Coordinates of C-alpha atoms in Angstrom, one line a residue:
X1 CA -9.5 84.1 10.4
X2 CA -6.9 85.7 8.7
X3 CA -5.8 89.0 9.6
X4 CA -6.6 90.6 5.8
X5 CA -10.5 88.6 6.1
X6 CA -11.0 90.3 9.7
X7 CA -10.3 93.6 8.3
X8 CA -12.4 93.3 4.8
X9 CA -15.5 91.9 7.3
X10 CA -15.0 95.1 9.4
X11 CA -15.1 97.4 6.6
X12 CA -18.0 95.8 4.4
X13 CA -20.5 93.8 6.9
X14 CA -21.5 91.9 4.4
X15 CA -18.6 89.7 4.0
X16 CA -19.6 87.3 5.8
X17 CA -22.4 86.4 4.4
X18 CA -21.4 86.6 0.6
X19 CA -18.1 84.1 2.1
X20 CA -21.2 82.0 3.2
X21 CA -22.8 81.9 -0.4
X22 CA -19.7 81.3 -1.7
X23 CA -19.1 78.4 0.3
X24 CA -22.8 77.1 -0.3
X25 CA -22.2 77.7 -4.1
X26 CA -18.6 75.2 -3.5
X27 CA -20.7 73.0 -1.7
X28 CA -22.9 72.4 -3.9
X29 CA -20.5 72.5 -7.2
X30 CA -17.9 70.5 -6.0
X31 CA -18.2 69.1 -2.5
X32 CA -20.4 66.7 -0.9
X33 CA -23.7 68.0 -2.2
X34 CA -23.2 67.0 -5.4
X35 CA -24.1 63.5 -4.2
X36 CA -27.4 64.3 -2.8
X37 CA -30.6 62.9 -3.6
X38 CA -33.0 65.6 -4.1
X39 CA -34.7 65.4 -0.3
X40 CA -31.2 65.5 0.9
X41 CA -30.7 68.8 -0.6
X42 CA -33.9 70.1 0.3
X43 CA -33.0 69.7 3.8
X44 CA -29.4 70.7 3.3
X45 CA -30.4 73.9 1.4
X46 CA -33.0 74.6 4.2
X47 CA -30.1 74.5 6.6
X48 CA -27.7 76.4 5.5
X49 CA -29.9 78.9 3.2
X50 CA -31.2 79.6 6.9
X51 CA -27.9 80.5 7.9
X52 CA -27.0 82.7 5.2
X53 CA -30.0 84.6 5.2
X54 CA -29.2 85.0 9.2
X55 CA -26.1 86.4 7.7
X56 CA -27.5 88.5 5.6
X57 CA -30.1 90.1 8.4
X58 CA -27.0 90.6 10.6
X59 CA -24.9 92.2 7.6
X60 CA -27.6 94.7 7.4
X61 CA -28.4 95.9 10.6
X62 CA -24.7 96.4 11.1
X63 CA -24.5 98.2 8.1
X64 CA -26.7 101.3 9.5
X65 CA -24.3 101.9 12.2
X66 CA -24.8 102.4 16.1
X67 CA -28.0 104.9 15.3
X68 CA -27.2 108.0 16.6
X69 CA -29.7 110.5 17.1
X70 CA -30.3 113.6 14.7
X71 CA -31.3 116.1 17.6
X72 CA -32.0 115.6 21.7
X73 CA -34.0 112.9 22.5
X74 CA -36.9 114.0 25.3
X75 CA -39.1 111.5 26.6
X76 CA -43.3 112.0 26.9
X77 CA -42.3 112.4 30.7
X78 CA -40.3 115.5 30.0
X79 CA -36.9 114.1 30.8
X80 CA -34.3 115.0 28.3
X81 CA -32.0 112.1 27.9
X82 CA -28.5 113.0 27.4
X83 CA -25.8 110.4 28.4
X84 CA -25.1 108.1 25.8
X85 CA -24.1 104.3 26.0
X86 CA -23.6 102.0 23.2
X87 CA -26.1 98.9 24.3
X88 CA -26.3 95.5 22.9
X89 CA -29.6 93.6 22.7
X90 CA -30.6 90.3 21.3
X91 CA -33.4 89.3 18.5
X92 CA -34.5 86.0 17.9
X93 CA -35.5 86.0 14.2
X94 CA -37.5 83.8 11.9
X95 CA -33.8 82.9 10.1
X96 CA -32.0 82.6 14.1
X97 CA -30.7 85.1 17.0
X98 CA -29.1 88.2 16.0
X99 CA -27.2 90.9 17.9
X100 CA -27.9 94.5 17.5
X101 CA -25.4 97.1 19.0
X102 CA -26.9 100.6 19.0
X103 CA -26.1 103.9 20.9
X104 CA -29.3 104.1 24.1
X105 CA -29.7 108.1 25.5
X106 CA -30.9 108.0 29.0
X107 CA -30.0 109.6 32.8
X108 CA -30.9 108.5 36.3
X109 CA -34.0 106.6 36.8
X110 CA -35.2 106.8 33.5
X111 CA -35.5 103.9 30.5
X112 CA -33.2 104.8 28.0
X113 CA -34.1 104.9 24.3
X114 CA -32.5 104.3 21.0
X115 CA -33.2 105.3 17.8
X116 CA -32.4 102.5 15.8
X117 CA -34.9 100.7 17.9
X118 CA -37.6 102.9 16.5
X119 CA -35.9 102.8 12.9
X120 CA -36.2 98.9 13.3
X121 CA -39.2 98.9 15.0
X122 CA -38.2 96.3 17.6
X123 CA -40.1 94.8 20.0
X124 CA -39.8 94.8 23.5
X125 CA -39.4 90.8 24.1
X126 CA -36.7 89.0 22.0
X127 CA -38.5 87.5 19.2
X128 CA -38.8 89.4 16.2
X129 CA -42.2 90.1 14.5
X130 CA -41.8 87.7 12.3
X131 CA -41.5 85.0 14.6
X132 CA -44.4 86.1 16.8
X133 CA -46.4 85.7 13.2
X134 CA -45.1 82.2 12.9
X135 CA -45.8 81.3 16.1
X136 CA -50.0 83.1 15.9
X137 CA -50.4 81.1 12.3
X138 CA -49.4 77.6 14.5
X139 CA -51.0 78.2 18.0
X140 CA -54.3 79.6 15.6
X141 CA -53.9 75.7 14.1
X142 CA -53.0 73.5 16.8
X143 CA -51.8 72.4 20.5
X144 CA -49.0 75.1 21.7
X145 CA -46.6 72.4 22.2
X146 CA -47.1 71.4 18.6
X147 CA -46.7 75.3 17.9
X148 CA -43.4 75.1 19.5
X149 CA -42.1 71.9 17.5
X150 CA -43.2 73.7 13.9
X151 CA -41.9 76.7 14.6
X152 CA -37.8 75.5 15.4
X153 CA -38.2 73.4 12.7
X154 CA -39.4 76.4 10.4
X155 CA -37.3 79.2 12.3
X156 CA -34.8 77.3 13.7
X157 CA -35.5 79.3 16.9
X158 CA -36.9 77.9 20.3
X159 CA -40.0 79.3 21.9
X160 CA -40.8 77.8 25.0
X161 CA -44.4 77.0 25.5
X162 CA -45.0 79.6 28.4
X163 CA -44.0 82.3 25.5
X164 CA -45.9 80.6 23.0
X165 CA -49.3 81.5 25.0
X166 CA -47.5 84.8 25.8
X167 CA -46.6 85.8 21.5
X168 CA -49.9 84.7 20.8
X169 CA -52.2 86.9 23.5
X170 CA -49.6 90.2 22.2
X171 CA -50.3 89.0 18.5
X172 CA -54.2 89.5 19.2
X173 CA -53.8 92.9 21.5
X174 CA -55.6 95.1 18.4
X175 CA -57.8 92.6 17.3
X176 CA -61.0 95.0 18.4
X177 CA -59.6 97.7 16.8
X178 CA -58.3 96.5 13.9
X179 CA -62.3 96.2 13.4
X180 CA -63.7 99.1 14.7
X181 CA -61.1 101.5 12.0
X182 CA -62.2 99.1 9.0
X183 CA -63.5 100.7 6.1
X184 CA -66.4 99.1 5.5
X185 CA -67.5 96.9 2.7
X186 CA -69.3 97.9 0.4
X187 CA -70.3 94.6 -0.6
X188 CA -71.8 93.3 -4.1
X189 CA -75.2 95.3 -4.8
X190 CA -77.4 92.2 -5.5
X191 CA -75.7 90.6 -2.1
X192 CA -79.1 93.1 -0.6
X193 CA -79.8 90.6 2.8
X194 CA -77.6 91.6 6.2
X195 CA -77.6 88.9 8.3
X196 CA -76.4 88.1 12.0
X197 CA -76.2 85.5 14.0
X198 CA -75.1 84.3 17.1
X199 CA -74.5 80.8 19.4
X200 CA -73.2 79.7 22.3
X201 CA -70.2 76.8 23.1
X202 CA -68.8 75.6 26.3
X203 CA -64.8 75.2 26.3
X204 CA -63.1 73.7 29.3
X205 CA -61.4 75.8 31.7
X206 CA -59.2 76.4 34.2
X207 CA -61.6 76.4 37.9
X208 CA -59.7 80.2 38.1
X209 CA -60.9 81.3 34.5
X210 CA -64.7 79.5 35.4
X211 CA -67.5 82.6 35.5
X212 CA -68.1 83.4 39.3
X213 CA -71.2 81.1 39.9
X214 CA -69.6 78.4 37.5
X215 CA -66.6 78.4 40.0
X216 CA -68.4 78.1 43.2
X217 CA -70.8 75.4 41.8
X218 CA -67.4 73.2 41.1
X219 CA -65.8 74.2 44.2
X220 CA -69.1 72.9 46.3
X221 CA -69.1 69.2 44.3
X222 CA -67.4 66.4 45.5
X223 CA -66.1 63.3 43.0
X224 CA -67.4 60.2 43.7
X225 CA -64.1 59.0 42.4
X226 CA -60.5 59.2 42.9
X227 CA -59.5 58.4 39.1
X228 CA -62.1 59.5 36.8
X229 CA -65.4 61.6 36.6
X230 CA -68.8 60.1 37.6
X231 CA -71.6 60.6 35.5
X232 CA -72.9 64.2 35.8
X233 CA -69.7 65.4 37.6
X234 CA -68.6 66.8 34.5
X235 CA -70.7 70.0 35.0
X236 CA -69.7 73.1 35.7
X237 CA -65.9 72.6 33.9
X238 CA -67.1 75.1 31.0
X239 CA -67.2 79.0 30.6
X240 CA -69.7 79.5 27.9
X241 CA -68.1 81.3 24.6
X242 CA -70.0 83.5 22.6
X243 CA -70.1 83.1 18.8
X244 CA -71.0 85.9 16.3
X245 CA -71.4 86.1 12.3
X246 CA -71.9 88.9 9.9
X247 CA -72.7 88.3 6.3
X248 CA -74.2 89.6 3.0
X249 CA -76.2 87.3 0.6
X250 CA -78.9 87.6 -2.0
X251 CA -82.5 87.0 -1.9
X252 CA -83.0 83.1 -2.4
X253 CA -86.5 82.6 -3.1
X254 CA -88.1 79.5 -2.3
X255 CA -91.1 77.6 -1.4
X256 CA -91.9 75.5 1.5
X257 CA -92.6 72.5 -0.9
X258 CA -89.1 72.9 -2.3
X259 CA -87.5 72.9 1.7
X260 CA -89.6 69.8 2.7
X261 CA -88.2 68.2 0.0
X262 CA -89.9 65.1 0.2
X263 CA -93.4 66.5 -0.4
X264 CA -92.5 68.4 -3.6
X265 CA -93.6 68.3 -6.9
X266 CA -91.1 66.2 -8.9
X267 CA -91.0 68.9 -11.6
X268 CA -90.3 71.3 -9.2
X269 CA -86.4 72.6 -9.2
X270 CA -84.8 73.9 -6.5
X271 CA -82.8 77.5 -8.0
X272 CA -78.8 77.6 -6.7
X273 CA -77.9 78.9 -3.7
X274 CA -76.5 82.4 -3.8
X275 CA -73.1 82.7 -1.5
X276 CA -72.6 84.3 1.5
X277 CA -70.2 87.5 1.3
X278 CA -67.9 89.4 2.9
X279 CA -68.5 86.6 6.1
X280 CA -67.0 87.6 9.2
X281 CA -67.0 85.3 12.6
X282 CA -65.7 85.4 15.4
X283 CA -66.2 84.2 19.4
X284 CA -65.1 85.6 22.4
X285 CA -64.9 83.7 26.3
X286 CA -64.2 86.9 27.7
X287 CA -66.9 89.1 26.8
X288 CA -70.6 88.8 27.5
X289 CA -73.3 88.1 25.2
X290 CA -74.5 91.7 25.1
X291 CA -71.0 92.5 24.7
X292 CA -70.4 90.0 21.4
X293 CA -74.0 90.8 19.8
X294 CA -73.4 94.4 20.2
X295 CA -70.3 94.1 18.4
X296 CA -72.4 91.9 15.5
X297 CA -74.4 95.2 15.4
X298 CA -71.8 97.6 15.3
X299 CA -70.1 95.5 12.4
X300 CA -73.7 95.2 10.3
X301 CA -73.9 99.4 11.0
X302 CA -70.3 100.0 9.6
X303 CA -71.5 98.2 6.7
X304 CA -74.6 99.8 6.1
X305 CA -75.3 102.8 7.8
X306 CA -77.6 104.0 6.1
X307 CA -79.5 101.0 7.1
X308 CA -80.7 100.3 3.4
X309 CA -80.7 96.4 3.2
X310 CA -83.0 93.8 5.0
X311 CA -81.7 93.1 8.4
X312 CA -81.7 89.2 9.0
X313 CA -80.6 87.4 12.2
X314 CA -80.8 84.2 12.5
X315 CA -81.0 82.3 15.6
X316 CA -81.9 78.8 17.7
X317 CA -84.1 80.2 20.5
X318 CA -82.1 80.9 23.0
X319 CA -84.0 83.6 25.1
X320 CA -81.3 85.6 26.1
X321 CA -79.9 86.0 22.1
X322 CA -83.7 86.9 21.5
X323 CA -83.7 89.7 24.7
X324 CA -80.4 91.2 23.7
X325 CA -81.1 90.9 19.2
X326 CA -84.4 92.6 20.1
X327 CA -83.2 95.1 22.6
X328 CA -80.4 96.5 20.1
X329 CA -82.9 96.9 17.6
X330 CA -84.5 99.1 19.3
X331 CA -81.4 100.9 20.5
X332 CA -80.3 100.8 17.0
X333 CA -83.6 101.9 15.2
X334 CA -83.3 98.7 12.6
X335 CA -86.1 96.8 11.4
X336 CA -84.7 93.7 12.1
X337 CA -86.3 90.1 11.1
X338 CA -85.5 87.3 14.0
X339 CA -85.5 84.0 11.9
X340 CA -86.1 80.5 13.9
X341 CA -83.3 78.1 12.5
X342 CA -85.9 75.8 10.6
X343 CA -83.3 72.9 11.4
X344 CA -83.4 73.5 15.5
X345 CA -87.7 73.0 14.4
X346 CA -87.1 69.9 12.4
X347 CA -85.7 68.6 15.7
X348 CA -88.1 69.2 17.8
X349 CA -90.3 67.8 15.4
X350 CA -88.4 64.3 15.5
X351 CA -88.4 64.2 19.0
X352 CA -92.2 64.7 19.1
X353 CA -92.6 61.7 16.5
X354 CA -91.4 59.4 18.8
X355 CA -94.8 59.6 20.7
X356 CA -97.0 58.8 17.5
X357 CA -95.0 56.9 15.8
X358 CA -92.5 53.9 15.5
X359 CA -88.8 55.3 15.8
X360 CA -87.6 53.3 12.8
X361 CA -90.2 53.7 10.1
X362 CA -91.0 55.2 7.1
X363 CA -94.4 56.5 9.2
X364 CA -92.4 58.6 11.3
X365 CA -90.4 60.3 8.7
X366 CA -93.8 61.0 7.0
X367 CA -95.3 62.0 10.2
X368 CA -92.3 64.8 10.4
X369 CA -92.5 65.8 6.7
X370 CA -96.3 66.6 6.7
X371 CA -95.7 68.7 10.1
X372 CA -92.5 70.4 8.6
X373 CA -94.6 71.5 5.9
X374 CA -97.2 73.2 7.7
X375 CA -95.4 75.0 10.0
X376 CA -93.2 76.5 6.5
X377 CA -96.4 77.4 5.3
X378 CA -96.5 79.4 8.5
X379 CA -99.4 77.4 10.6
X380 CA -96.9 76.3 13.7
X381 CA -99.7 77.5 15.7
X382 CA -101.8 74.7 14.1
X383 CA -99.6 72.1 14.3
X384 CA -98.8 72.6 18.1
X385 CA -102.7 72.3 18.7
X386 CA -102.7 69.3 16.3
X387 CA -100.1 67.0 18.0
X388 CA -101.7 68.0 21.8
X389 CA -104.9 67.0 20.2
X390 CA -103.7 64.0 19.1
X391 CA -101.6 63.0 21.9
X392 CA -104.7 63.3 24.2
X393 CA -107.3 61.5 21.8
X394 CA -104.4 58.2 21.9
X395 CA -104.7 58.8 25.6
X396 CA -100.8 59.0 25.7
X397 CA -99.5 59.1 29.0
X398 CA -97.4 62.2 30.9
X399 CA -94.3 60.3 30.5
X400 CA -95.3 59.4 27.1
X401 CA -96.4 63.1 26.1
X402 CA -93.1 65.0 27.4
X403 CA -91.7 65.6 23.6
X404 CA -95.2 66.4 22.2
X405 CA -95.5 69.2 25.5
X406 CA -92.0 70.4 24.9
X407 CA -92.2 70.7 21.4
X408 CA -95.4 72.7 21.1
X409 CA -94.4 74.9 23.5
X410 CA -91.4 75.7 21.4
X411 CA -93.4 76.2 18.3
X412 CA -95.9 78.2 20.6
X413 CA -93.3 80.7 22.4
X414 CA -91.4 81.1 19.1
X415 CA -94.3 81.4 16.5
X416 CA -93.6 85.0 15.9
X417 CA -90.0 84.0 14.5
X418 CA -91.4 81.1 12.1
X419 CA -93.1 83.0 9.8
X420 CA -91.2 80.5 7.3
X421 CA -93.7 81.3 4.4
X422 CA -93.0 85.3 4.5
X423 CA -89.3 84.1 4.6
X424 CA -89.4 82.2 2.0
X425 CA -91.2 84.6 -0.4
X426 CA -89.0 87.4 0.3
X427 CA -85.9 85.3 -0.5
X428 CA -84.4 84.9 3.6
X429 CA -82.2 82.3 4.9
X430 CA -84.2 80.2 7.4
X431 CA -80.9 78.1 9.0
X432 CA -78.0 78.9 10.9
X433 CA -75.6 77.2 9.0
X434 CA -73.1 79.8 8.6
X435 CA -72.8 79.9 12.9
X436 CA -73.2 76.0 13.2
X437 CA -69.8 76.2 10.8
X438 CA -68.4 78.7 12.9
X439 CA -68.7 77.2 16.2
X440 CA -67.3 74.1 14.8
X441 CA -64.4 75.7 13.3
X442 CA -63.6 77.9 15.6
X443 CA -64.1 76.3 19.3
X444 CA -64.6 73.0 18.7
X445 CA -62.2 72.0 16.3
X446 CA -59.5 73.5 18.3
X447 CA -60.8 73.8 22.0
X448 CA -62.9 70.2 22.4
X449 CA -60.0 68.2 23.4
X450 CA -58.8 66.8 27.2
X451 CA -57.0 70.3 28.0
X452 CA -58.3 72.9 30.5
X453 CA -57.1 76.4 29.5
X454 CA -56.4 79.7 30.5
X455 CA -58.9 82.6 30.0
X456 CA -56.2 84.7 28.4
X457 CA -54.9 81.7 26.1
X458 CA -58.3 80.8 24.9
X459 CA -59.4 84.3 24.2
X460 CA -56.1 84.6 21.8
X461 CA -56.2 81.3 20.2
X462 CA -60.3 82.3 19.4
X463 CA -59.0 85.6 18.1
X464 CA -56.5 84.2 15.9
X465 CA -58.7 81.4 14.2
X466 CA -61.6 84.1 13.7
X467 CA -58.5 85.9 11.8
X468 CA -57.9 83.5 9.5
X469 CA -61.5 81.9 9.2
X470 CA -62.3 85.9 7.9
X471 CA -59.3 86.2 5.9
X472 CA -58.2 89.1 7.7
X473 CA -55.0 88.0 9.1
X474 CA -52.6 89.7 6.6
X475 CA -54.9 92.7 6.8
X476 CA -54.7 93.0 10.7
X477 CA -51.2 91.9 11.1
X478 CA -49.9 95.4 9.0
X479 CA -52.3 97.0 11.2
X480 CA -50.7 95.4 14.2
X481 CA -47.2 96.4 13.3
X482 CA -48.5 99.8 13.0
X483 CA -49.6 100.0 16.4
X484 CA -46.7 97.9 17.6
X485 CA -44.6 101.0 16.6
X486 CA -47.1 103.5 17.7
X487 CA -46.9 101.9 21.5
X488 CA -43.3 101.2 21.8
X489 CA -42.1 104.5 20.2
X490 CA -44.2 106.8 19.0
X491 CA -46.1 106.7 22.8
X492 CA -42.6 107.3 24.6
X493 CA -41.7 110.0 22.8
X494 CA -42.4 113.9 23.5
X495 CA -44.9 114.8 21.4
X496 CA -45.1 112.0 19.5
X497 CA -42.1 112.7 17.6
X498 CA -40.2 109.7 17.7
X499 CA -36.3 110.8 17.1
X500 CA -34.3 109.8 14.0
X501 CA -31.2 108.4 13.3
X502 CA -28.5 110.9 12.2
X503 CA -28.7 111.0 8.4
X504 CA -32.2 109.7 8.1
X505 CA -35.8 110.7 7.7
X506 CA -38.1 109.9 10.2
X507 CA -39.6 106.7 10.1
X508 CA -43.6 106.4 9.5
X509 CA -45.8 103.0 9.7
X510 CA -48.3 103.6 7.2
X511 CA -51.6 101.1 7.7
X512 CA -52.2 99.3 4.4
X513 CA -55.9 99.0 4.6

């Protein structure tokens, strides 16, 4: 470097980088890139466009100076910190590392703090915000080794795997609330119907992440073999996670004819389904059921608090959802309708047929559809009596009779939540399909495969995906940012006033909602 270059780079810090473009720009005019097929240049723009925007990230950090402070700099402990060092720290950004030099104010025994930190709103690991995005889009997506391949190829930056898990469980810190400061929606007026639901799904963990009786089940088995698992020595592996869904829709009025499809008039149309709105999922390993459903509630509250539209949840029998849905009802003051998922019926319903009726015949498919009906023109009662009935006249046996007992019991225990034909005639959904979908997408799809994983990983990886599956990612990562800043500097700082840089106005993270 010649001496004349050395001193035009110290005095403008951006000489570098326009030297870079103006090599690129030679490059491409007159050197080897001419030659390129267009892939070629893709990559070889990629490459060193990377570069010169690293150049240009550099060239303007350095350009605000060392970031002195415009008055004393106290902590929230009290301590005045007056000796001043310049410090250099690194930051892995989304375009490669960077080096920031800034003036630190401390004393003895205390962390010393820089104002160009603040001003920058740094983190406190090395990777920039940016990269920690990158690397919650990827880990939201797939395995965290695969996370760690995309992202050097995208960043050009290295993030072990150990920091992968790490980025991702920071990215998700405000995740509850980010939800609990949302303005509500006010949602479309005609979308009248307020509907929860909520499921379960097992996900394979770690024996220390296992719930306490989970944990000491496992512990007490003993494998039968040395290099795979037996039949039935694949319980207790799974914490149970719980999955929740919020959503607005209108009335869709119907007939039980025009559900069991196959006994309908053939002039009978079926209207189109109305869209669900404003859908919101989410799952959580951590937090109990009471814990998850209670948030469902406080989400449906934020939304209407006046509690104006018809309260829906929707549900597959589980006694425990029933116990806690019916419980914060009560606690809530909500006239809420529990809906039986008319598919989890239909089940049962084939698995009675079985005892009546061939198991690969057009009888048995009839056999279903004329029981279907009834209990959607609200006589489950009726048809529980009718199959025990029937079941005794054949003389069936006990073995033989199981799925007839089990099934009208279920219709029996539940028959205040299949009141299908009121449902139907006030325009309620009758199925869970919205939380089938979001158990699918957001456990299984990511969480069924040979790993066993950490409590802490999976909770983040189940926060990130409910992110993006309720197209609030770009919404909560601002609000993350905010509170990035508000923990790192604005919580260090005496009174909350975090210190300036000499010359400049104080810096304020304003939450785009």
């Amino acid at each position: 470097m010649s001496a004349q270059l050395a001193w035009i780079r110290e005095e403008d810090p951006f000489a570098m980088a326009q030297d870079e473009f103006l090599q690129l720009v030679e490059y491409l005019r007159q050197g080897e890139g001419r030659d390129l097929s267009h892939e070629e240049l893709e990559v070889a723009l990629s490459e060193r466009g990377r570069e010169l925007q690293r150049l240009l990230f550099q060239a303007q950090v350095d350009s605000r100076g060392s970031g002195p402070a415009a008055e004393p700099v106290c902590g929230a402990d009290g301590v005045l910190r007056k000796v001043e060092r310049l410090h250099e720290r690194g930051l892995l950004t989304v375009f490669g590392e960077v080096r920031i030099r800034r003036l630190g104010y401390g004393t003895t025994g205390v962390v010393s703090f820089h104002p160009l930190d603040a001003e920058l709103n740094l983190p406190v690991e090395a990777y920039s915000l940016g990269v920690r995005r990158v690397v919650a889009e990827q880990a939201a997506q797939v395995s965290f080794d695969a996370t760690g391949e995309s992202v050097e190829k995208q960043t050009g930056t290295v993030v072990g795997k150990r920091q992968i898990e790490e980025l991702a469980q920071r990215a998700t810190a405000d995740f509850d609330a980010f939800y609990a400061q949302r303005t509500p929606v006010a949602g479309t007026p005609d979308r009248s119907i307020l509907a929860i639901s909520a499921d379960g799904k097992g996900v394979v963990m770690l024996p220390r992440d296992l719930r306490e009786p989970t944990r000491i089940a496992a512990q007490s088995a003993s494998n039968k073999l040395t290099k795979r698992l037996a039949k039935g020595e694949k319980k207790n592996r799974k914490r149970m996670a719980t999955v929740a869904a919020v959503y607005s829709v209108a009335p869709y009025v119907r007939t039980p004819h025009q559900i069991a499809r196959s006994m309908a008039p053939i002039f009978e149309a079926v209207p189109p389904r109305p869209p669900v709105e404003h859908k919101r999922v989410w799952a959580s390993l951590q937090q109990t059921p009471e814990e998850v459903i209670g948030e469902a509630f406080c989400e449906a509250l934020r939304r209407d608090p006046k509690k104006q539209k018809t309260w829906v949840a929707l549900v597959d029998g589980n006694a425990t959802q029933l116990k806690i849905l019916e419980s914060l009802a009560h606690e809530h003051q909500v006239s809420l309708t529990i809906v039986m998922d008319v598919m989890h019926v239909t089940e049962y319903l084939w698995k009675a047929s079985v005892a009546f009726t061939e198991e690969a015949s057009e009888e048995r498919e009839k056999w279903v559809a004329e029981r279907l009906l009834n209990v959607l023109l609200g006589k489950a009662s009726l048809v529980a009596a009718g199959m025990r009935r029937s079941a005794t006249l054949r003389g069936l046996s006990e073995k033989e009779r199981e799925p007839v007992e089990t099934t009208a019991k279920y219709l029996l225990n539940h028959k205040d939540y299949l009141c299908y034909d009121e449902y139907l005639a006030a325009g309620l959904p009758i199925a869970t399909g919205v939380i089938e979908g979001a158990c699918r997408h957001l456990v299984c799809d990511r969480m069924d495969g040979a790993a066993r994983w950490s409590l802490a990983g999976a909770e983040a990886v189940l926060c990130l995906r409910a992110l993006r599956s309720s197209h609030d990612l770009d919404a909560y990562w601002r609000f993350h940012v905010a509170q990035e800043y508000q923990r790192n500097y604005v919580a260090q700082y005496a009174n909350g006033d975090v210190v300036p840089v000499k010359g400049r106005s104080r810096t304020e993270l304003r939450v785009v909602r």
